[in-house]
Amino acid sequence: MLSAPEHQVAGHRAAEGQLGPLVDGAGLFYKPLQGDDRGAHEAAFYSSFSSDPRVPPHVRAFFPGFHGTQLLPASDGSGPHPHLVLDDLAVGLRRPSLIDLKIGARTWYPSASDEYFRKCLKKDRDSTSLALGFRVSGVRIHQGGDAGFWQPDRDAIRRFTAKDVRRTLRQFVSSNPSSDADPPDCAFASTVYGGSNGVLAQLLELKAWFEDQTLFHFYSASVLVMYEMEEVEAGRAGGEVRVKLVDFAHVMEGNGIIDHNFLGGLCSLIKFISEILTDPDECLVEPKKAHLSFENEC
């Protein structure tokens, strides 16, 4: 039985007559192909990437497993629709905290239409993408026990400043994440962000690949971070901290050139995470108006 993903924090949801992704509860995630060439482009990327011998296995592990395409009834009731069949990245997590971070100061790709270029440029300027090299697209943080989740609405997220992003990354690893909790206690920072299997270690592994790889340029792709709250509360996050890359409708050929746009945003995110680990009690002051030179953080 297919259903809407319970833990989705960004993108279109399969609800209220909308076309959105579905899960089968057995480990597979079905993403509807977008109606224009973006859907075909993403399917082509997955098909070639999944068998490209130039991609190291440890890097491939950061990407969803690809299982082809399948024609399924669309969630909006419009009839059969082609879907990408991917690994469900949240499978096995009962009460996960998740954050979707769109990487890159520039989310538009070189061959984009004028209309799409203007749309992306406005979003990049109105959000923290241009200033920080990344922005929060969605976040859902478990508050522990039976307290439920803290999840700001999308309108609030669109208005996030650099200070809001800094605070959200702290709330993400706090036992008191709700918006009225001041300040976030960062109680789980060392467990989730630190350690040999934590977020920082995984981001640094990705960074090492992006410093060398010239195969692809990733526009408007996201880093998805998730962890199981029950494991963290028990002090044993371990392998339950997951860092994945998602959304590949705008991946372009690298043509022998390093993807500085994605690498710069990744380095900026690493800097934010590192600062939380170094000083979890740091005062949440507004950073100086970037230009933060995130492209040089590597």
PDB file of C-alpha atoms in Angstrom, residues 1 7 13 52 56 60 81-82 94 100-101 125 128 130-131 149 165 175-176 185 238 250 256 284 297:
ATOM      1  CA  MET A   1       0.000   0.000   0.000  1.00  0.00           C
ATOM      2  CA  HIS A   7       8.844  12.381   7.371  1.00  0.00           C
ATOM      3  CA  ARG A  13       3.605  16.582  -0.763  1.00  0.00           C
ATOM      4  CA  ASP A  52      29.510   5.115 -13.474  1.00  0.00           C
ATOM      5  CA  PRO A  56      33.889   5.675  -5.703  1.00  0.00           C
ATOM      6  CA  ARG A  60      27.869   6.511  -4.095  1.00  0.00           C
ATOM      7  CA  HIS A  81       2.431   8.612 -14.023  1.00  0.00           C
ATOM      8  CA  PRO A  82       6.115   7.613 -14.300  1.00  0.00           C
ATOM      9  CA  ARG A  94      10.745   5.761  13.966  1.00  0.00           C
ATOM     10  CA  ASP A 100      16.944  19.638   4.190  1.00  0.00           C
ATOM     11  CA  LEU A 101      19.689  22.086   3.176  1.00  0.00           C
ATOM     12  CA  ARG A 125      18.691  36.677  -3.021  1.00  0.00           C
ATOM     13  CA  THR A 128      20.477  32.902   2.679  1.00  0.00           C
ATOM     14  CA  LEU A 130      23.595  34.058  -1.846  1.00  0.00           C
ATOM     15  CA  ALA A 131      25.011  35.144   1.520  1.00  0.00           C
ATOM     16  CA  PHE A 149       7.858  17.600  16.609  1.00  0.00           C
ATOM     17  CA  VAL A 165      19.966  29.408  10.014  1.00  0.00           C
ATOM     18  CA  SER A 175      16.630  18.778  23.622  1.00  0.00           C
ATOM     19  CA  ASN A 176      14.640  22.049  23.691  1.00  0.00           C
ATOM     20  CA  ASP A 185      20.971  23.731  24.606  1.00  0.00           C
ATOM     21  CA  GLY A 238      26.256   5.702  15.695  1.00  0.00           C
ATOM     22  CA  HIS A 250      19.572  20.073 -12.587  1.00  0.00           C
ATOM     23  CA  GLY A 256      36.661  18.862 -16.294  1.00  0.00           C
ATOM     24  CA  LEU A 284      23.608  33.623  18.645  1.00  0.00           C
ATOM     25  CA  GLU A 297      36.330  28.183   3.490  1.00  0.00           C
TER      26      GLU A 297
END
